[in-house]
mmCIF file of C-alpha atoms in Angstrom:
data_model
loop_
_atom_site.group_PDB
_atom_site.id
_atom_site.type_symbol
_atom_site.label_atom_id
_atom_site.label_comp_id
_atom_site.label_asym_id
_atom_site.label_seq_id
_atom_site.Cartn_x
_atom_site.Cartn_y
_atom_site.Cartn_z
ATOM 1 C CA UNK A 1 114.523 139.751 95.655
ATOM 2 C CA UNK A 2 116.129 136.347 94.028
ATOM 3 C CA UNK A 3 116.690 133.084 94.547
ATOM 4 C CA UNK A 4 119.102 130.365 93.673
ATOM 5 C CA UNK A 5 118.222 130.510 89.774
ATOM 6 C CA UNK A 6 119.167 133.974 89.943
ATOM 7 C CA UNK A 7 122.262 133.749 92.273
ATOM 8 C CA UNK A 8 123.620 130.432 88.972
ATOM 9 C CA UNK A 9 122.808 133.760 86.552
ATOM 10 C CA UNK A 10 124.688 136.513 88.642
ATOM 11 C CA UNK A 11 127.754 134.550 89.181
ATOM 12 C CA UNK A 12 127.679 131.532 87.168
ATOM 13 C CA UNK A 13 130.340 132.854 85.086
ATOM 14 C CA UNK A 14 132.844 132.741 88.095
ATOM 15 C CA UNK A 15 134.869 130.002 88.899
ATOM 16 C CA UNK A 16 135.679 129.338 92.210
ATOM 17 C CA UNK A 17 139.311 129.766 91.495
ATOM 18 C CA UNK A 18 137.816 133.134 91.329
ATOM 19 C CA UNK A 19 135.461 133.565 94.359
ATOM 20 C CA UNK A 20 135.769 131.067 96.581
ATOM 21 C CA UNK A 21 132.897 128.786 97.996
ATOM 22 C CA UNK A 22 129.937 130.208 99.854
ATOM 23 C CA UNK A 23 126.817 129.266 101.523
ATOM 24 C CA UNK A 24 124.556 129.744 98.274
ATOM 25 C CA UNK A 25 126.753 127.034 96.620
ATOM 26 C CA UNK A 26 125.888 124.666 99.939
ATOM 27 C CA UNK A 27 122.403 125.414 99.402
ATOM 28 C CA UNK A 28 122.611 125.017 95.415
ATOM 29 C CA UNK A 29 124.934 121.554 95.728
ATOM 30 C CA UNK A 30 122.750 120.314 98.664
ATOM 31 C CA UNK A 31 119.572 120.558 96.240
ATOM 32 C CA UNK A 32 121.505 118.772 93.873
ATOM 33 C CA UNK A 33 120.789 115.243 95.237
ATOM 34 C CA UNK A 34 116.923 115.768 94.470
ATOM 35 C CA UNK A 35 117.343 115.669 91.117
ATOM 36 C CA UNK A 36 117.054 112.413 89.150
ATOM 37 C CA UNK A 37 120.760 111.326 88.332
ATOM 38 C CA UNK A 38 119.181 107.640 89.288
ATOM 39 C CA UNK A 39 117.499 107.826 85.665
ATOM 40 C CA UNK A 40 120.180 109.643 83.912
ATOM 41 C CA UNK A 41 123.419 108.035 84.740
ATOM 42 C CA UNK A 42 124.627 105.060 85.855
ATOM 43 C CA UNK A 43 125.612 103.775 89.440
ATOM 44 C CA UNK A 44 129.009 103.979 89.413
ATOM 45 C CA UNK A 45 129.539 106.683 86.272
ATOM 46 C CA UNK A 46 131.070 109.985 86.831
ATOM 47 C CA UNK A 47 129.382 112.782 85.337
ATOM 48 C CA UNK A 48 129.640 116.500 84.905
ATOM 49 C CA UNK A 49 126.737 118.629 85.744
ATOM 50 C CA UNK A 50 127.523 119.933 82.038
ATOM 51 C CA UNK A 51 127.543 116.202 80.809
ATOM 52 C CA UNK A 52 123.577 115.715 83.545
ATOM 53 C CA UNK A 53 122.199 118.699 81.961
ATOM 54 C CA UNK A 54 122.790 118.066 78.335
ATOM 55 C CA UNK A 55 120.858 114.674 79.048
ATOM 56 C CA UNK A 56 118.148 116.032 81.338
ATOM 57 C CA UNK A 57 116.871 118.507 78.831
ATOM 58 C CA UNK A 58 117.095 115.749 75.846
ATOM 59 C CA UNK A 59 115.192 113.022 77.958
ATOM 60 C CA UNK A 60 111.398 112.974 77.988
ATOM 61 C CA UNK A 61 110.541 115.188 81.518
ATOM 62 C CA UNK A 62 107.064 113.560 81.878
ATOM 63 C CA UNK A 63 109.226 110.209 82.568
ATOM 64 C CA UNK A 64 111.404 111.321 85.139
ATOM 65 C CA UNK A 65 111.328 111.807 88.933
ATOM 66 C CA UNK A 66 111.092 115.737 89.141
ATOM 67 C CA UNK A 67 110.245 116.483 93.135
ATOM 68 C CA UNK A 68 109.801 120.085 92.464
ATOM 69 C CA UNK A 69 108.737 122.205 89.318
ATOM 70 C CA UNK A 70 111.957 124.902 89.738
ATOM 71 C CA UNK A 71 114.419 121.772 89.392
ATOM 72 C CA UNK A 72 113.508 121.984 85.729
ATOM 73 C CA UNK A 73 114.951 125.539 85.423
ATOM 74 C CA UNK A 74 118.154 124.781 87.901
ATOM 75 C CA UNK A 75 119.709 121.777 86.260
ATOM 76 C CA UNK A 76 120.099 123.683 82.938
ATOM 77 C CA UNK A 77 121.539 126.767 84.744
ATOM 78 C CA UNK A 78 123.990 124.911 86.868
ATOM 79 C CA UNK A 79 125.149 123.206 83.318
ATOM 80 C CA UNK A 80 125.587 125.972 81.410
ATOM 81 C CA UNK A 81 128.005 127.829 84.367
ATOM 82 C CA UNK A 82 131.110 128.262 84.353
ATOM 83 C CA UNK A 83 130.936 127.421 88.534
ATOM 84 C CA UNK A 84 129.336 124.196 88.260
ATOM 85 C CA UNK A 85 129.290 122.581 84.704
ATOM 86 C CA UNK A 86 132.787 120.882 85.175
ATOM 87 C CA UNK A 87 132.212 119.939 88.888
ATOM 88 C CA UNK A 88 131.932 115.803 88.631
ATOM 89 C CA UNK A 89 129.095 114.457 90.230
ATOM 90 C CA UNK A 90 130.227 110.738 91.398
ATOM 91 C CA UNK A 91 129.506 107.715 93.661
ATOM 92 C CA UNK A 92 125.970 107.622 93.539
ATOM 93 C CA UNK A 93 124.324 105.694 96.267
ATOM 94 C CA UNK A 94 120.481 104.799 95.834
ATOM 95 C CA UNK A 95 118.502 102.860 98.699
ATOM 96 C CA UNK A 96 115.020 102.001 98.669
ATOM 97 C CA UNK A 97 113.383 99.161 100.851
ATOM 98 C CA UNK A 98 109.837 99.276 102.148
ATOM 99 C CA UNK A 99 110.077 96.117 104.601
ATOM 100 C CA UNK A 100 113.073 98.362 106.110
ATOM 101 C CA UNK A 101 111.444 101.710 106.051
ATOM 102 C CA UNK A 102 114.410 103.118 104.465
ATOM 103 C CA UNK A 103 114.596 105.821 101.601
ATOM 104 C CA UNK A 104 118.109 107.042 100.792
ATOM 105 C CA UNK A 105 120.046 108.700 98.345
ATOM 106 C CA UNK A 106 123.366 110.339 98.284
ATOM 107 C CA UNK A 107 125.886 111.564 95.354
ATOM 108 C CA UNK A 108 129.356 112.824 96.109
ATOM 109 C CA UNK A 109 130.769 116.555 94.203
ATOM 110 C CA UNK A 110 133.924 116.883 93.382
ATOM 111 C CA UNK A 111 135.311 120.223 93.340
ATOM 112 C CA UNK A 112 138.093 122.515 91.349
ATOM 113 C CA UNK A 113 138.995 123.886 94.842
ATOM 114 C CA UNK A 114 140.325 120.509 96.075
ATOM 115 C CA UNK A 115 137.470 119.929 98.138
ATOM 116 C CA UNK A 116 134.493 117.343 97.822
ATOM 117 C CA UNK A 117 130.747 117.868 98.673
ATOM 118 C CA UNK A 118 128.758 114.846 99.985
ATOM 119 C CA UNK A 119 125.070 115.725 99.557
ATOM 120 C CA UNK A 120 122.092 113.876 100.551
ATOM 121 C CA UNK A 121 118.470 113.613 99.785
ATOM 122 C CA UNK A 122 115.337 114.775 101.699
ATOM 123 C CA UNK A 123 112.423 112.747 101.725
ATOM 124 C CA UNK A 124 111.274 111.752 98.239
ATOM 125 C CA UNK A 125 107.599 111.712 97.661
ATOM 126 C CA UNK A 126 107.276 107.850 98.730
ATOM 127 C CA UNK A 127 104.955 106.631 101.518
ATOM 128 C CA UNK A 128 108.536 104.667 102.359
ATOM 129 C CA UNK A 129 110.211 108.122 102.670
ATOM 130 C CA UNK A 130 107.575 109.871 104.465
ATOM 131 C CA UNK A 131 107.221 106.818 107.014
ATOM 132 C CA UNK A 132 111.133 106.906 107.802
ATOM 133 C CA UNK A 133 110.959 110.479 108.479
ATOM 134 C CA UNK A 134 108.193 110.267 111.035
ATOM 135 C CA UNK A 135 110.070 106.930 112.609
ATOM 136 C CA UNK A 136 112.370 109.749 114.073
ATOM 137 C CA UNK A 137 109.772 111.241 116.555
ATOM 138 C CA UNK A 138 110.346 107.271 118.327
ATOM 139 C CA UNK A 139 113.549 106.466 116.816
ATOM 140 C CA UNK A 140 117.318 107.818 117.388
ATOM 141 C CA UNK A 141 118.686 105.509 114.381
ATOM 142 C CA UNK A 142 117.120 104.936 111.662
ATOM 143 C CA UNK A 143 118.083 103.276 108.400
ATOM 144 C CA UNK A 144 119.143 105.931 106.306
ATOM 145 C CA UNK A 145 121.135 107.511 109.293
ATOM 146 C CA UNK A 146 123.108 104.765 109.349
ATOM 147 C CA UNK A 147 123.741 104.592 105.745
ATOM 148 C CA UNK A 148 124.588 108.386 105.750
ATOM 149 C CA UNK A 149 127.847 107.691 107.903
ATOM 150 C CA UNK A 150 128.607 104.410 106.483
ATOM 151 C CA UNK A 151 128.764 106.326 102.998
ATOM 152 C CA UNK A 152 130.878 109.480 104.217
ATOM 153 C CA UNK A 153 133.139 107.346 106.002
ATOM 154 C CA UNK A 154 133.590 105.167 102.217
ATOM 155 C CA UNK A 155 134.182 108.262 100.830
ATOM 156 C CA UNK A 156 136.444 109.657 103.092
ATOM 157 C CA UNK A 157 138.975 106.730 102.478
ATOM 158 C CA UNK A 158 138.320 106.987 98.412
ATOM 159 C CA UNK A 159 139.152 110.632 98.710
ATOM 160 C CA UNK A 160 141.725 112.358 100.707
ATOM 161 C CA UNK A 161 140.075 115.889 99.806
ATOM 162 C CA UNK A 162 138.693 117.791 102.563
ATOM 163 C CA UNK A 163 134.838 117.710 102.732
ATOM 164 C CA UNK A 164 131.715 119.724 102.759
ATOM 165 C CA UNK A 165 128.908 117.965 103.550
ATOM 166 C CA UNK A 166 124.515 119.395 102.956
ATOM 167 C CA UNK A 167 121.258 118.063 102.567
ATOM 168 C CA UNK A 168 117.574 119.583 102.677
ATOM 169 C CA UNK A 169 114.863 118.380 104.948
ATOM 170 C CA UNK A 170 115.594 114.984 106.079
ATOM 171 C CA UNK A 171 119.052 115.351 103.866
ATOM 172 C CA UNK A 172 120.018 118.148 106.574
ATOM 173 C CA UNK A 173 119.620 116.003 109.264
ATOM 174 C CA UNK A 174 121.506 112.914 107.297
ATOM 175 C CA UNK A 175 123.986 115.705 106.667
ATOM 176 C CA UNK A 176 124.249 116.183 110.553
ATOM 177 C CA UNK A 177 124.553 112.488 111.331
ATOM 178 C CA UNK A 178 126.854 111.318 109.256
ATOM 179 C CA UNK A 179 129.067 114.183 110.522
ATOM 180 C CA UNK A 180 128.634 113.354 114.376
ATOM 181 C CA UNK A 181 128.838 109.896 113.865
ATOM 182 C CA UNK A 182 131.642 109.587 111.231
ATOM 183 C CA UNK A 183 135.186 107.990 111.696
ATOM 184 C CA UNK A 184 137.776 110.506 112.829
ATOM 185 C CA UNK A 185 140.080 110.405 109.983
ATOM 186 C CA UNK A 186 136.827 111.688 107.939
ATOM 187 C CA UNK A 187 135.665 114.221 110.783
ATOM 188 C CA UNK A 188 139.041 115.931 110.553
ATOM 189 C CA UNK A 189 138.707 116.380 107.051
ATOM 190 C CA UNK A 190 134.973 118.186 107.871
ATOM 191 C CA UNK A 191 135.000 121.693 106.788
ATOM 192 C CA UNK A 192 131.293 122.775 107.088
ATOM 193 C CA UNK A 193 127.864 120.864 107.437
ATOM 194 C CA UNK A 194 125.224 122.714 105.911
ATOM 195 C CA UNK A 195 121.451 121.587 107.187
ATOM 196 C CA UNK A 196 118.580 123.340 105.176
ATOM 197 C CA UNK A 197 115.589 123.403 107.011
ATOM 198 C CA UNK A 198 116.119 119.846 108.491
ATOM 199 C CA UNK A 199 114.980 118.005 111.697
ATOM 200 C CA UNK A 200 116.476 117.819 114.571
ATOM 201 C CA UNK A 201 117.276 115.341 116.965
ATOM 202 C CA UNK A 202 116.354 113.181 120.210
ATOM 203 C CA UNK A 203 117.996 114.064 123.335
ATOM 204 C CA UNK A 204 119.871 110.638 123.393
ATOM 205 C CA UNK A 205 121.769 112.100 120.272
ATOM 206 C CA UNK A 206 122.052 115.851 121.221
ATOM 207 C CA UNK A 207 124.214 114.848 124.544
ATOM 208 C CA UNK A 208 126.674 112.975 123.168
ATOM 209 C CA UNK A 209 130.037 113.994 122.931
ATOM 210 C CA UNK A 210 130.569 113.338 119.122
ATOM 211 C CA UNK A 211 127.356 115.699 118.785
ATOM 212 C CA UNK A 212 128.737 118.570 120.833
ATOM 213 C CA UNK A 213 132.033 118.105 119.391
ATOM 214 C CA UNK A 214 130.899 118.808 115.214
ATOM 215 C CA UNK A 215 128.114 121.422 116.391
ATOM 216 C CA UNK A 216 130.543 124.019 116.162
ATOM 217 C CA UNK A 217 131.087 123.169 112.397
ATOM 218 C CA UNK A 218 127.390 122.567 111.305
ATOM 219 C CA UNK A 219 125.410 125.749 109.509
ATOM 220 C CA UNK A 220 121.555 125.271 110.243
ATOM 221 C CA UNK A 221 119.059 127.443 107.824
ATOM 222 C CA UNK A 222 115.405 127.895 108.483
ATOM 223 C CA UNK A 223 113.230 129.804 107.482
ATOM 224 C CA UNK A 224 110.918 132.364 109.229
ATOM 225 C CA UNK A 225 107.601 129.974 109.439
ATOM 226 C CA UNK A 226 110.064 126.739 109.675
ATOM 227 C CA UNK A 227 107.924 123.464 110.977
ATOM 228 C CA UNK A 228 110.211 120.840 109.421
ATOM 229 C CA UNK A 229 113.613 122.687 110.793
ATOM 230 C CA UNK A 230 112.337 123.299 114.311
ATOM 231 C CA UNK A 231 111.504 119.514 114.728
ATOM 232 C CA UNK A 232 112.991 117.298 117.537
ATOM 233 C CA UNK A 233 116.585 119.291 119.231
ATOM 234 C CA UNK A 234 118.739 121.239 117.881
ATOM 235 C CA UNK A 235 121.565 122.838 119.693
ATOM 236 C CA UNK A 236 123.424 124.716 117.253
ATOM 237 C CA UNK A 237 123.158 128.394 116.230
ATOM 238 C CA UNK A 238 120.648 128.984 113.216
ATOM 239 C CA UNK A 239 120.162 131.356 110.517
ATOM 240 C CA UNK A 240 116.130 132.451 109.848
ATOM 241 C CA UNK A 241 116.005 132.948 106.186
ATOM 242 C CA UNK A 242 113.728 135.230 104.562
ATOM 243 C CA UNK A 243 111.227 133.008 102.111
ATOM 244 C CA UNK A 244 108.559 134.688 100.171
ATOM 245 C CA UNK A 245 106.101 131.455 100.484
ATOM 246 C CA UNK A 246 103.722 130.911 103.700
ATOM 247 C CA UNK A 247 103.368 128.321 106.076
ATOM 248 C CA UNK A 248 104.724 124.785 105.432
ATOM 249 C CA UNK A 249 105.721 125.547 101.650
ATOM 250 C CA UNK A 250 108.432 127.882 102.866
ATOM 251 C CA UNK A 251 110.375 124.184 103.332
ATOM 252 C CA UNK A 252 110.660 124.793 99.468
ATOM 253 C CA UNK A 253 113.962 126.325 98.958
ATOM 254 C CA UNK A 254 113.434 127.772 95.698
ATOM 255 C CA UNK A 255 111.276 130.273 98.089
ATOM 256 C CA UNK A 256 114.418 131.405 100.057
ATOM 257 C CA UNK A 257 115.843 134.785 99.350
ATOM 258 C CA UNK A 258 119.482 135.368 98.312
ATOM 259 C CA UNK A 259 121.315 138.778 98.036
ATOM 260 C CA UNK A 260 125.370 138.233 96.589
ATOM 261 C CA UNK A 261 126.889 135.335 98.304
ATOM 262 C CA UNK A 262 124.303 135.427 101.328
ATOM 263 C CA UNK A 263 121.280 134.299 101.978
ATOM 264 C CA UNK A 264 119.017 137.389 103.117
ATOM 265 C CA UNK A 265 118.384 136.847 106.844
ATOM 266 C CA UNK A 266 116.046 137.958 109.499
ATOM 267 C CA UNK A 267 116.124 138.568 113.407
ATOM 268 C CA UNK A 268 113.769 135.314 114.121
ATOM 269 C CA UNK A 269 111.291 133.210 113.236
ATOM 270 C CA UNK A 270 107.309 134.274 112.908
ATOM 271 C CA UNK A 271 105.165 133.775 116.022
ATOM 272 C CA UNK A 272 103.404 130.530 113.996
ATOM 273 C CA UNK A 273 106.872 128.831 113.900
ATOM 274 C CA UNK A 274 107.203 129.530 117.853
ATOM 275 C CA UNK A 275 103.693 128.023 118.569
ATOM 276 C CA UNK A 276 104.161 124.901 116.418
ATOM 277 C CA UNK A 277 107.311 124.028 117.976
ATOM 278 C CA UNK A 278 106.542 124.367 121.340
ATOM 279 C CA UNK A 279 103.036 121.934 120.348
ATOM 280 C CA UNK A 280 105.333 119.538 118.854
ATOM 281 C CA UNK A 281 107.615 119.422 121.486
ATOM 282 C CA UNK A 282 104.691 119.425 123.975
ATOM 283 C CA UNK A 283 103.436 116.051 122.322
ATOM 284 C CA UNK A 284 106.476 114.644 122.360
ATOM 285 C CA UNK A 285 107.416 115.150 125.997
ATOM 286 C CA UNK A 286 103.805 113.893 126.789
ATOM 287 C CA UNK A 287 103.271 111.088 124.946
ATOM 288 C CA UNK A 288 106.142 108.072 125.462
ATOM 289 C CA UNK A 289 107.735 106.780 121.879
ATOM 290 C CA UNK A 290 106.148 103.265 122.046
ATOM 291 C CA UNK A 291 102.588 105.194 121.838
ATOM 292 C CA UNK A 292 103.691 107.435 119.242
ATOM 293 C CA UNK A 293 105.221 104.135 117.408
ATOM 294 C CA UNK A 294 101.379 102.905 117.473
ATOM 295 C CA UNK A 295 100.347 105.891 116.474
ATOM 296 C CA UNK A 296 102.649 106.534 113.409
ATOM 297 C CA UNK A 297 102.232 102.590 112.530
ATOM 298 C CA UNK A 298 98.596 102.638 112.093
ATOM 299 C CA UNK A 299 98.315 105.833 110.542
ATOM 300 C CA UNK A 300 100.362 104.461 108.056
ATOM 301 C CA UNK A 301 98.935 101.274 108.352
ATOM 302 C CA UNK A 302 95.435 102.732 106.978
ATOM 303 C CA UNK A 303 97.075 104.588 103.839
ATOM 304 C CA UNK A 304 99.103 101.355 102.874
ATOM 305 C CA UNK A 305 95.719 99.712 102.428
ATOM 306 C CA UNK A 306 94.912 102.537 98.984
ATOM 307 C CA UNK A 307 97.858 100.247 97.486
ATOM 308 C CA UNK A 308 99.116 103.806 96.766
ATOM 309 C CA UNK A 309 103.112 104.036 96.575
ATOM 310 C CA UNK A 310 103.219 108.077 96.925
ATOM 311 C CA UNK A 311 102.018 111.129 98.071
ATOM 312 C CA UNK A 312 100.638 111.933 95.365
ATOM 313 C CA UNK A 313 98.397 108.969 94.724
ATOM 314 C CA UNK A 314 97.471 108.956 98.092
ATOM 315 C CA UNK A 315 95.820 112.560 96.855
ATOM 316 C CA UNK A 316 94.253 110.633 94.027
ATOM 317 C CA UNK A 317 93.076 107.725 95.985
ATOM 318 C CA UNK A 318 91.784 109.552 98.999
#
């Protein structure tokens, strides 16, 4: 089996004048937005993934914001290909406010087919980002949903391309949002949405008319012990992708099996994804959002007193 790295290595060398876009290149361009273009380029620079990769290997790694070990091998393939080195990475947005609860990132592609591919970031490994994503088990809107659409709908009126739009974990379900909720000149431009394993949403989104209206166009991947992609609702039709990780680190992508241009599916999820979705869902319906507000608040509350700033310190400082 193979994964992404392999997939840049198999067809790397073809443009996508000659084989068009597929849903490995979603999955490949909506990791892109982890990686740490923040440190590497400036706000408002436009860069090549050629131009990021060159840089990335010549900076000192220990220094920069690397989320996940296999990024390290990906950003040098993806540079070195024929299919993404010349694609310009652009319009990089960066938000980060802990009085706000609001992590967000987002970077725009621009493609040789004509097209553009707005991708945006999953939870970083901030207490800020980690906080936001639990805010949506009591909250339909929160920060960085709103700045998802107000960036797609800035983009749509800088570019008159048509537009692909992805994200992992929470950046799947920014991905969805900022679809649903866009302006209509941009939503008529909306090719696919491509969600990767994210959350879904409350009910107060899910029967809406703007929500029912993009389903139709929005590609949902999971894989077959999902937890973080069988959160909250989701109403459109999903594909269970075969990861070679257990439990909760089959969220990691890298872990996701690819075969050609396809992901390598299965029928359905494991019995362990079934049961942890329907105890999830069973909290939910039985305890109101203001208690799970209190809940999340002083859970949060209690690991803001360590002074610790991320996960991972929180590890250290337990």
């Amino acid at each position: 089996m193979a994964n992404v790295c392999d997939y840049v290595k198999w067809r790397g060398d073809l443009e996508l004048k000659n084989d068009e876009f597929n849903e490995i290149d979603g999955l490949i361009l909506s990791r892109l937005s982890y990686f740490p273009f923040e440190q590497l380029a400036e706000e408002n620079e436009e860069i090549t993934i050629e131009e990021f990769a060159k840089r990335f290997e010549q900076a000192d790694q220990t220094t920069l914001r690397i989320l996940w070990e296999d990024d390290k091998y990906l950003i040098p393939l993806l540079g070195k290909s024929a299919r993404f080195g010349k694609m310009l990475v652009t319009n990089m947005v960066n938000k980060f406010n802990k009085e706000e609860e609001r992590q967000f990132f987002a970077v725009t592609v621009v493609m040789p087919d004509n097209t553009i591919f707005v991708t945006f970031r999953g939870t970083d490994d901030t207490l800020v980002g980690w906080k936001e994503d639990f805010n949506m088990s009591f909250k339909s809107h929160i920060a960085s949903q709103l700045d998802s659409v107000k960036y797609i709908n800035d983009i749509a009126k800088k570019y008159q391309n048509n537009i692909r739009i992805g994200g992992h974990s929470k950046g799947g379900n920014l991905a969805v949002y900022a679809a649903v909720f866009a302006a209509e000149e941009a939503k008529k431009r909306i090719i696919n949405v491509y969600n990767n394993d994210g959350p879904g949403f409350a009910d107060d989104i899910t029967n809406t008319k703007e929500y029912k209206e993009m389903i139709e166009k929005v590609h949902t991947y999971i894989p077959q012990s999902s937890v973080i992609g069988r959160l909250l609702n989701h109403e459109e039709k999903y594909t269970v992708v075969k990861s070679i990780q257990k439990g909760i680190m089959q969220h990691d992508l890298y872990s996701w099996q690819v075969q050609g241009t396809k992901v390598v599916s299965l029928k359905e999820v494991t019995n362990g994804s079934e049961f942890v979705d329907k105890t999830i869902k069973q909290w939910l319906d039985d305890v109101d959002p203001k208690q799970r507000e209190i809940v999340i608040d002083t859970i949060f509350d209690i690991l803001s007193t360590t002074e610790a700033e991320s996960m991972i310190q929180i590890r250290e400082k337990w």
